mmCIF file with all atom_site columns, C-alpha atoms and ligand atoms in Angstrom:
data_model
loop_
_atom_site.group_PDB
_atom_site.id
_atom_site.type_symbol
_atom_site.label_atom_id
_atom_site.label_alt_id
_atom_site.label_comp_id
_atom_site.label_asym_id
_atom_site.label_entity_id
_atom_site.label_seq_id
_atom_site.pdbx_PDB_ins_code
_atom_site.Cartn_x
_atom_site.Cartn_y
_atom_site.Cartn_z
_atom_site.occupancy
_atom_site.B_iso_or_equiv
_atom_site.pdbx_formal_charge
_atom_site.auth_seq_id
_atom_site.auth_comp_id
_atom_site.auth_asym_id
_atom_site.auth_atom_id
_atom_site.pdbx_PDB_model_num
ATOM   1   C  CA  . UNK A 1 1   ? 111.542 106.124 110.373 1.00 88.00 ? 1   UNK A CA  1
ATOM   2   C  CA  . UNK A 1 2   ? 109.678 106.065 107.098 1.00 93.00 ? 2   UNK A CA  1
ATOM   3   C  CA  . UNK A 1 3   ? 109.681 106.795 103.423 1.00 97.00 ? 3   UNK A CA  1
ATOM   4   C  CA  . UNK A 1 4   ? 109.291 110.566 103.400 1.00 96.00 ? 4   UNK A CA  1
ATOM   5   C  CA  . UNK A 1 5   ? 108.159 110.723 99.766  1.00 98.00 ? 5   UNK A CA  1
ATOM   6   C  CA  . UNK A 1 6   ? 105.465 108.114 100.333 1.00 98.00 ? 6   UNK A CA  1
ATOM   7   C  CA  . UNK A 1 7   ? 104.271 109.745 103.547 1.00 98.00 ? 7   UNK A CA  1
ATOM   8   C  CA  . UNK A 1 8   ? 104.199 113.109 101.794 1.00 98.00 ? 8   UNK A CA  1
ATOM   9   C  CA  . UNK A 1 9   ? 102.013 111.496 99.138  1.00 98.00 ? 9   UNK A CA  1
ATOM   10  C  CA  . UNK A 1 10  ? 99.547  110.336 101.798 1.00 98.00 ? 10  UNK A CA  1
ATOM   11  C  CA  . UNK A 1 11  ? 99.258  113.805 103.302 1.00 98.00 ? 11  UNK A CA  1
ATOM   12  C  CA  . UNK A 1 12  ? 98.902  115.385 99.868  1.00 98.00 ? 12  UNK A CA  1
ATOM   13  C  CA  . UNK A 1 13  ? 96.122  112.941 98.922  1.00 98.00 ? 13  UNK A CA  1
ATOM   14  C  CA  . UNK A 1 14  ? 94.221  113.745 102.103 1.00 98.00 ? 14  UNK A CA  1
ATOM   15  C  CA  . UNK A 1 15  ? 94.602  117.507 101.722 1.00 98.00 ? 15  UNK A CA  1
ATOM   16  C  CA  . UNK A 1 16  ? 93.577  117.433 98.043  1.00 98.00 ? 16  UNK A CA  1
ATOM   17  C  CA  . UNK A 1 17  ? 90.501  115.378 98.953  1.00 98.00 ? 17  UNK A CA  1
ATOM   18  C  CA  . UNK A 1 18  ? 89.667  117.863 101.710 1.00 98.00 ? 18  UNK A CA  1
ATOM   19  C  CA  . UNK A 1 19  ? 89.976  120.750 99.248  1.00 98.00 ? 19  UNK A CA  1
ATOM   20  C  CA  . UNK A 1 20  ? 87.663  118.920 96.828  1.00 97.00 ? 20  UNK A CA  1
ATOM   21  C  CA  . UNK A 1 21  ? 85.178  118.335 99.661  1.00 97.00 ? 21  UNK A CA  1
ATOM   22  C  CA  . UNK A 1 22  ? 84.930  122.027 100.574 1.00 98.00 ? 22  UNK A CA  1
ATOM   23  C  CA  . UNK A 1 23  ? 84.940  123.232 96.980  1.00 95.00 ? 23  UNK A CA  1
ATOM   24  C  CA  . UNK A 1 24  ? 81.210  123.922 96.795  1.00 93.00 ? 24  UNK A CA  1
ATOM   25  C  CA  . UNK A 1 25  ? 80.921  125.590 100.213 1.00 93.00 ? 25  UNK A CA  1
ATOM   26  C  CA  . UNK A 1 26  ? 80.716  129.365 100.593 1.00 94.00 ? 26  UNK A CA  1
ATOM   27  C  CA  . UNK A 1 27  ? 84.243  130.747 100.782 1.00 95.00 ? 27  UNK A CA  1
ATOM   28  C  CA  . UNK A 1 28  ? 84.037  131.984 104.379 1.00 95.00 ? 28  UNK A CA  1
ATOM   29  C  CA  . UNK A 1 29  ? 82.943  128.594 105.734 1.00 95.00 ? 29  UNK A CA  1
ATOM   30  C  CA  . UNK A 1 30  ? 85.700  126.528 104.086 1.00 97.00 ? 30  UNK A CA  1
ATOM   31  C  CA  . UNK A 1 31  ? 88.031  124.946 106.630 1.00 98.00 ? 31  UNK A CA  1
ATOM   32  C  CA  . UNK A 1 32  ? 90.772  122.355 106.449 1.00 98.00 ? 32  UNK A CA  1
ATOM   33  C  CA  . UNK A 1 33  ? 92.840  121.510 109.505 1.00 98.00 ? 33  UNK A CA  1
ATOM   34  C  CA  . UNK A 1 34  ? 95.916  119.305 109.681 1.00 98.00 ? 34  UNK A CA  1
ATOM   35  C  CA  . UNK A 1 35  ? 96.907  118.156 113.160 1.00 98.00 ? 35  UNK A CA  1
ATOM   36  C  CA  . UNK A 1 36  ? 99.594  115.871 114.469 1.00 97.00 ? 36  UNK A CA  1
ATOM   37  C  CA  . UNK A 1 37  ? 99.777  114.507 118.002 1.00 97.00 ? 37  UNK A CA  1
ATOM   38  C  CA  . UNK A 1 38  ? 101.605 111.924 120.000 1.00 95.00 ? 38  UNK A CA  1
ATOM   39  C  CA  . UNK A 1 39  ? 99.336  109.141 121.250 1.00 94.00 ? 39  UNK A CA  1
ATOM   40  C  CA  . UNK A 1 40  ? 99.937  107.117 124.367 1.00 86.00 ? 40  UNK A CA  1
ATOM   41  C  CA  . UNK A 1 41  ? 102.436 104.332 123.745 1.00 83.00 ? 41  UNK A CA  1
ATOM   42  C  CA  . UNK A 1 42  ? 104.703 104.931 120.798 1.00 91.00 ? 42  UNK A CA  1
ATOM   43  C  CA  . UNK A 1 43  ? 102.367 106.105 118.075 1.00 96.00 ? 43  UNK A CA  1
ATOM   44  C  CA  . UNK A 1 44  ? 101.681 109.394 116.381 1.00 97.00 ? 44  UNK A CA  1
ATOM   45  C  CA  . UNK A 1 45  ? 98.355  110.341 114.843 1.00 98.00 ? 45  UNK A CA  1
ATOM   46  C  CA  . UNK A 1 46  ? 97.917  112.767 111.972 1.00 98.00 ? 46  UNK A CA  1
ATOM   47  C  CA  . UNK A 1 47  ? 94.463  114.022 111.050 1.00 98.00 ? 47  UNK A CA  1
ATOM   48  C  CA  . UNK A 1 48  ? 93.096  116.052 108.168 1.00 98.00 ? 48  UNK A CA  1
ATOM   49  C  CA  . UNK A 1 49  ? 89.660  117.520 108.905 1.00 98.00 ? 49  UNK A CA  1
ATOM   50  C  CA  . UNK A 1 50  ? 87.450  119.457 106.572 1.00 98.00 ? 50  UNK A CA  1
ATOM   51  C  CA  . UNK A 1 51  ? 84.183  121.351 106.730 1.00 98.00 ? 51  UNK A CA  1
ATOM   52  C  CA  . UNK A 1 52  ? 82.991  119.819 103.465 1.00 97.00 ? 52  UNK A CA  1
ATOM   53  C  CA  . UNK A 1 53  ? 80.207  117.569 102.274 1.00 95.00 ? 53  UNK A CA  1
ATOM   54  C  CA  . UNK A 1 54  ? 81.029  114.628 104.524 1.00 97.00 ? 54  UNK A CA  1
ATOM   55  C  CA  . UNK A 1 55  ? 80.755  110.948 103.614 1.00 97.00 ? 55  UNK A CA  1
ATOM   56  C  CA  . UNK A 1 56  ? 77.558  108.989 103.058 1.00 95.00 ? 56  UNK A CA  1
ATOM   57  C  CA  . UNK A 1 57  ? 77.473  106.495 105.979 1.00 93.00 ? 57  UNK A CA  1
ATOM   58  C  CA  . UNK A 1 58  ? 77.017  103.517 103.647 1.00 93.00 ? 58  UNK A CA  1
ATOM   59  C  CA  . UNK A 1 59  ? 80.169  104.535 101.734 1.00 94.00 ? 59  UNK A CA  1
ATOM   60  C  CA  . UNK A 1 60  ? 82.527  104.795 104.726 1.00 91.00 ? 60  UNK A CA  1
ATOM   61  C  CA  . UNK A 1 61  ? 83.777  101.247 104.251 1.00 86.00 ? 61  UNK A CA  1
ATOM   62  C  CA  . UNK A 1 62  ? 84.281  101.590 100.490 1.00 95.00 ? 62  UNK A CA  1
ATOM   63  C  CA  . UNK A 1 63  ? 86.365  104.750 100.301 1.00 96.00 ? 63  UNK A CA  1
ATOM   64  C  CA  . UNK A 1 64  ? 89.675  102.939 100.523 1.00 97.00 ? 64  UNK A CA  1
ATOM   65  C  CA  . UNK A 1 65  ? 88.882  100.411 97.792  1.00 97.00 ? 65  UNK A CA  1
ATOM   66  C  CA  . UNK A 1 66  ? 90.790  100.896 94.534  1.00 98.00 ? 66  UNK A CA  1
ATOM   67  C  CA  . UNK A 1 67  ? 88.835  102.853 91.911  1.00 97.00 ? 67  UNK A CA  1
ATOM   68  C  CA  . UNK A 1 68  ? 86.038  103.915 94.257  1.00 97.00 ? 68  UNK A CA  1
ATOM   69  C  CA  . UNK A 1 69  ? 85.297  107.523 93.355  1.00 97.00 ? 69  UNK A CA  1
ATOM   70  C  CA  . UNK A 1 70  ? 82.337  109.900 93.379  1.00 96.00 ? 70  UNK A CA  1
ATOM   71  C  CA  . UNK A 1 71  ? 84.177  112.541 91.329  1.00 96.00 ? 71  UNK A CA  1
ATOM   72  C  CA  . UNK A 1 72  ? 83.610  113.040 87.606  1.00 95.00 ? 72  UNK A CA  1
ATOM   73  C  CA  . UNK A 1 73  ? 87.359  113.201 86.990  1.00 95.00 ? 73  UNK A CA  1
ATOM   74  C  CA  . UNK A 1 74  ? 88.473  111.040 89.912  1.00 96.00 ? 74  UNK A CA  1
ATOM   75  C  CA  . UNK A 1 75  ? 90.592  107.933 89.580  1.00 97.00 ? 75  UNK A CA  1
ATOM   76  C  CA  . UNK A 1 76  ? 89.656  106.624 92.988  1.00 97.00 ? 76  UNK A CA  1
ATOM   77  C  CA  . UNK A 1 77  ? 93.164  105.549 93.827  1.00 98.00 ? 77  UNK A CA  1
ATOM   78  C  CA  . UNK A 1 78  ? 94.343  108.230 96.268  1.00 98.00 ? 78  UNK A CA  1
ATOM   79  C  CA  . UNK A 1 79  ? 92.984  106.567 99.403  1.00 98.00 ? 79  UNK A CA  1
ATOM   80  C  CA  . UNK A 1 80  ? 93.781  103.062 98.231  1.00 98.00 ? 80  UNK A CA  1
ATOM   81  C  CA  . UNK A 1 81  ? 97.446  104.003 97.741  1.00 98.00 ? 81  UNK A CA  1
ATOM   82  C  CA  . UNK A 1 82  ? 97.421  105.885 101.033 1.00 98.00 ? 82  UNK A CA  1
ATOM   83  C  CA  . UNK A 1 83  ? 96.213  102.807 102.899 1.00 98.00 ? 83  UNK A CA  1
ATOM   84  C  CA  . UNK A 1 84  ? 98.881  100.649 101.260 1.00 98.00 ? 84  UNK A CA  1
ATOM   85  C  CA  . UNK A 1 85  ? 101.583 103.128 102.279 1.00 98.00 ? 85  UNK A CA  1
ATOM   86  C  CA  . UNK A 1 86  ? 100.370 103.553 105.871 1.00 98.00 ? 86  UNK A CA  1
ATOM   87  C  CA  . UNK A 1 87  ? 99.972  99.808  106.427 1.00 98.00 ? 87  UNK A CA  1
ATOM   88  C  CA  . UNK A 1 88  ? 103.462 99.238  104.981 1.00 98.00 ? 88  UNK A CA  1
ATOM   89  C  CA  . UNK A 1 89  ? 104.690 101.567 107.745 1.00 97.00 ? 89  UNK A CA  1
ATOM   90  C  CA  . UNK A 1 90  ? 102.834 99.617  110.421 1.00 97.00 ? 90  UNK A CA  1
ATOM   91  C  CA  . UNK A 1 91  ? 100.039 102.145 110.841 1.00 97.00 ? 91  UNK A CA  1
ATOM   92  C  CA  . UNK A 1 92  ? 96.290  102.424 110.307 1.00 97.00 ? 92  UNK A CA  1
ATOM   93  C  CA  . UNK A 1 93  ? 94.185  104.898 108.322 1.00 98.00 ? 93  UNK A CA  1
ATOM   94  C  CA  . UNK A 1 94  ? 90.454  105.499 108.525 1.00 97.00 ? 94  UNK A CA  1
ATOM   95  C  CA  . UNK A 1 95  ? 87.708  108.046 107.954 1.00 97.00 ? 95  UNK A CA  1
ATOM   96  C  CA  . UNK A 1 96  ? 84.931  109.422 110.112 1.00 97.00 ? 96  UNK A CA  1
ATOM   97  C  CA  . UNK A 1 97  ? 82.258  112.078 109.763 1.00 97.00 ? 97  UNK A CA  1
ATOM   98  C  CA  . UNK A 1 98  ? 82.483  115.127 112.034 1.00 97.00 ? 98  UNK A CA  1
ATOM   99  C  CA  . UNK A 1 99  ? 79.603  115.843 114.388 1.00 96.00 ? 99  UNK A CA  1
ATOM   100 C  CA  . UNK A 1 100 ? 79.363  119.362 112.987 1.00 93.00 ? 100 UNK A CA  1
ATOM   101 C  CA  . UNK A 1 101 ? 79.617  118.331 109.327 1.00 96.00 ? 101 UNK A CA  1
ATOM   102 C  CA  . UNK A 1 102 ? 82.516  117.450 107.060 1.00 98.00 ? 102 UNK A CA  1
ATOM   103 C  CA  . UNK A 1 103 ? 84.920  114.557 107.434 1.00 98.00 ? 103 UNK A CA  1
ATOM   104 C  CA  . UNK A 1 104 ? 88.120  113.682 109.258 1.00 98.00 ? 104 UNK A CA  1
ATOM   105 C  CA  . UNK A 1 105 ? 90.733  111.272 107.948 1.00 98.00 ? 105 UNK A CA  1
ATOM   106 C  CA  . UNK A 1 106 ? 93.240  109.955 110.459 1.00 98.00 ? 106 UNK A CA  1
ATOM   107 C  CA  . UNK A 1 107 ? 96.322  107.834 110.255 1.00 98.00 ? 107 UNK A CA  1
ATOM   108 C  CA  . UNK A 1 108 ? 98.617  106.503 112.917 1.00 98.00 ? 108 UNK A CA  1
ATOM   109 C  CA  . UNK A 1 109 ? 102.273 105.587 112.637 1.00 97.00 ? 109 UNK A CA  1
ATOM   110 C  CA  . UNK A 1 110 ? 104.528 103.853 115.120 1.00 96.00 ? 110 UNK A CA  1
ATOM   111 C  CA  . UNK A 1 111 ? 107.429 105.976 116.354 1.00 93.00 ? 111 UNK A CA  1
ATOM   112 C  CA  . UNK A 1 112 ? 110.814 104.396 115.735 1.00 86.00 ? 112 UNK A CA  1
ATOM   113 C  CA  . UNK A 1 113 ? 112.980 103.666 118.738 1.00 78.00 ? 113 UNK A CA  1
ATOM   114 C  CA  . UNK A 1 114 ? 115.870 106.077 119.055 1.00 74.00 ? 114 UNK A CA  1
ATOM   115 C  CA  . UNK A 1 115 ? 119.113 104.755 117.599 1.00 72.00 ? 115 UNK A CA  1
ATOM   116 C  CA  . UNK A 1 116 ? 121.065 103.068 120.353 1.00 68.00 ? 116 UNK A CA  1
ATOM   117 C  CA  . UNK A 1 117 ? 118.064 102.577 122.683 1.00 57.00 ? 117 UNK A CA  1
ATOM   118 C  CA  . UNK A 1 118 ? 115.734 99.565  122.876 1.00 53.00 ? 118 UNK A CA  1
HETATM 119 N  N1  . LIG B 2 .   ? 87.433  114.629 102.639 1.00 60.57 ? 1   LIG B N1  1
HETATM 120 C  C1  . LIG B 2 .   ? 86.470  113.947 102.010 1.00 60.57 ? 1   LIG B C1  1
HETATM 121 N  N2  . LIG B 2 .   ? 85.155  114.285 102.164 1.00 60.57 ? 1   LIG B N2  1
HETATM 122 C  C2  . LIG B 2 .   ? 84.184  113.585 101.537 1.00 60.57 ? 1   LIG B C2  1
HETATM 123 N  N3  . LIG B 2 .   ? 84.413  112.508 100.733 1.00 60.57 ? 1   LIG B N3  1
HETATM 124 C  C3  . LIG B 2 .   ? 85.689  112.141 100.552 1.00 60.57 ? 1   LIG B C3  1
HETATM 125 C  C4  . LIG B 2 .   ? 86.778  112.822 101.166 1.00 60.57 ? 1   LIG B C4  1
HETATM 126 N  N4  . LIG B 2 .   ? 87.933  112.204 100.809 1.00 60.57 ? 1   LIG B N4  1
HETATM 127 C  C5  . LIG B 2 .   ? 87.572  111.192 99.991  1.00 60.57 ? 1   LIG B C5  1
HETATM 128 N  N5  . LIG B 2 .   ? 86.235  111.151 99.826  1.00 60.57 ? 1   LIG B N5  1
HETATM 129 C  C6  . LIG B 2 .   ? 85.485  110.185 99.009  1.00 60.57 ? 1   LIG B C6  1
HETATM 130 O  O1  . LIG B 2 .   ? 86.304  109.066 98.771  1.00 60.57 ? 1   LIG B O1  1
HETATM 131 C  C7  . LIG B 2 .   ? 86.431  108.842 97.364  1.00 60.57 ? 1   LIG B C7  1
HETATM 132 C  C8  . LIG B 2 .   ? 87.764  108.191 97.085  1.00 60.57 ? 1   LIG B C8  1
HETATM 133 O  O2  . LIG B 2 .   ? 88.835  109.102 97.351  1.00 60.57 ? 1   LIG B O2  1
HETATM 134 P  P1  . LIG B 2 .   ? 90.218  108.894 96.608  1.00 60.57 ? 1   LIG B P1  1
HETATM 135 O  O3  . LIG B 2 .   ? 91.170  109.941 97.035  1.00 60.57 ? 1   LIG B O3  1
HETATM 136 O  O4  . LIG B 2 .   ? 90.636  107.464 96.739  1.00 60.57 ? 1   LIG B O4  1
HETATM 137 O  O5  . LIG B 2 .   ? 89.841  109.068 95.061  1.00 60.57 ? 1   LIG B O5  1
HETATM 138 P  P2  . LIG B 2 .   ? 89.428  110.408 94.304  1.00 60.57 ? 1   LIG B P2  1
HETATM 139 O  O6  . LIG B 2 .   ? 89.794  111.610 95.102  1.00 60.57 ? 1   LIG B O6  1
HETATM 140 O  O7  . LIG B 2 .   ? 88.007  110.259 93.888  1.00 60.57 ? 1   LIG B O7  1
HETATM 141 O  O8  . LIG B 2 .   ? 90.352  110.330 93.007  1.00 60.57 ? 1   LIG B O8  1
HETATM 142 P  P3  . LIG B 2 .   ? 91.962  110.418 92.972  1.00 60.57 ? 1   LIG B P3  1
HETATM 143 O  O9  . LIG B 2 .   ? 92.406  109.080 92.495  1.00 60.57 ? 1   LIG B O9  1
HETATM 144 O  O10 . LIG B 2 .   ? 92.219  111.516 92.008  1.00 60.57 ? 1   LIG B O10 1
HETATM 145 O  O11 . LIG B 2 .   ? 92.465  110.732 94.339  1.00 60.57 ? 1   LIG B O11 1
HETATM 146 C  C9  . LIG B 2 .   ? 86.204  110.219 96.755  1.00 60.57 ? 1   LIG B C9  1
HETATM 147 O  O12 . LIG B 2 .   ? 85.777  110.148 95.407  1.00 60.57 ? 1   LIG B O12 1
HETATM 148 C  C10 . LIG B 2 .   ? 85.108  110.772 97.666  1.00 60.57 ? 1   LIG B C10 1
HETATM 149 O  O13 . LIG B 2 .   ? 83.844  110.233 97.316  1.00 60.57 ? 1   LIG B O13 1
HETATM 150 MG MG1 . LIG B 2 .   ? 91.743  111.776 96.007  1.00 60.57 ? 2   LIG B MG1 1
#
């Protein structure tokens, strides 16, 4: 159960950021992967991974702050809004660097109990 427009916005923000991150890479090395999986318990996890520039380790904590941007034309609000939306749905969102380069953004969401059960 969730606000589909808001959740769509989160996914769009993450994919657009991933596309920005791979923008300077040679065409044949550009990769973006979107995965969804069921976690143990009653949560789902969605991840958006890219083969881009990655995140400076000292900036990992700041990315989700409003108006933090490293882009000349960035507003720095995409991730801040995304965090607000995910937390409003009872989930978490965070970023990590990939071992092989690039970054992965993940969010979790609780799965609603089926109508009539629980
Ligand atoms: N996939 C990524 N790889 C590397 N850095 C990223 C990635 N996604 C986000 N970032 C960093 O986090 C910052 C904040 O992202 P956020 O989406 O909040 O704002 P933005 O993309 O700069 O602007 P906008 O408001 O248009 O989305 C980016 O400027 C960039 O430095
Ligand atoms: Mg953005």
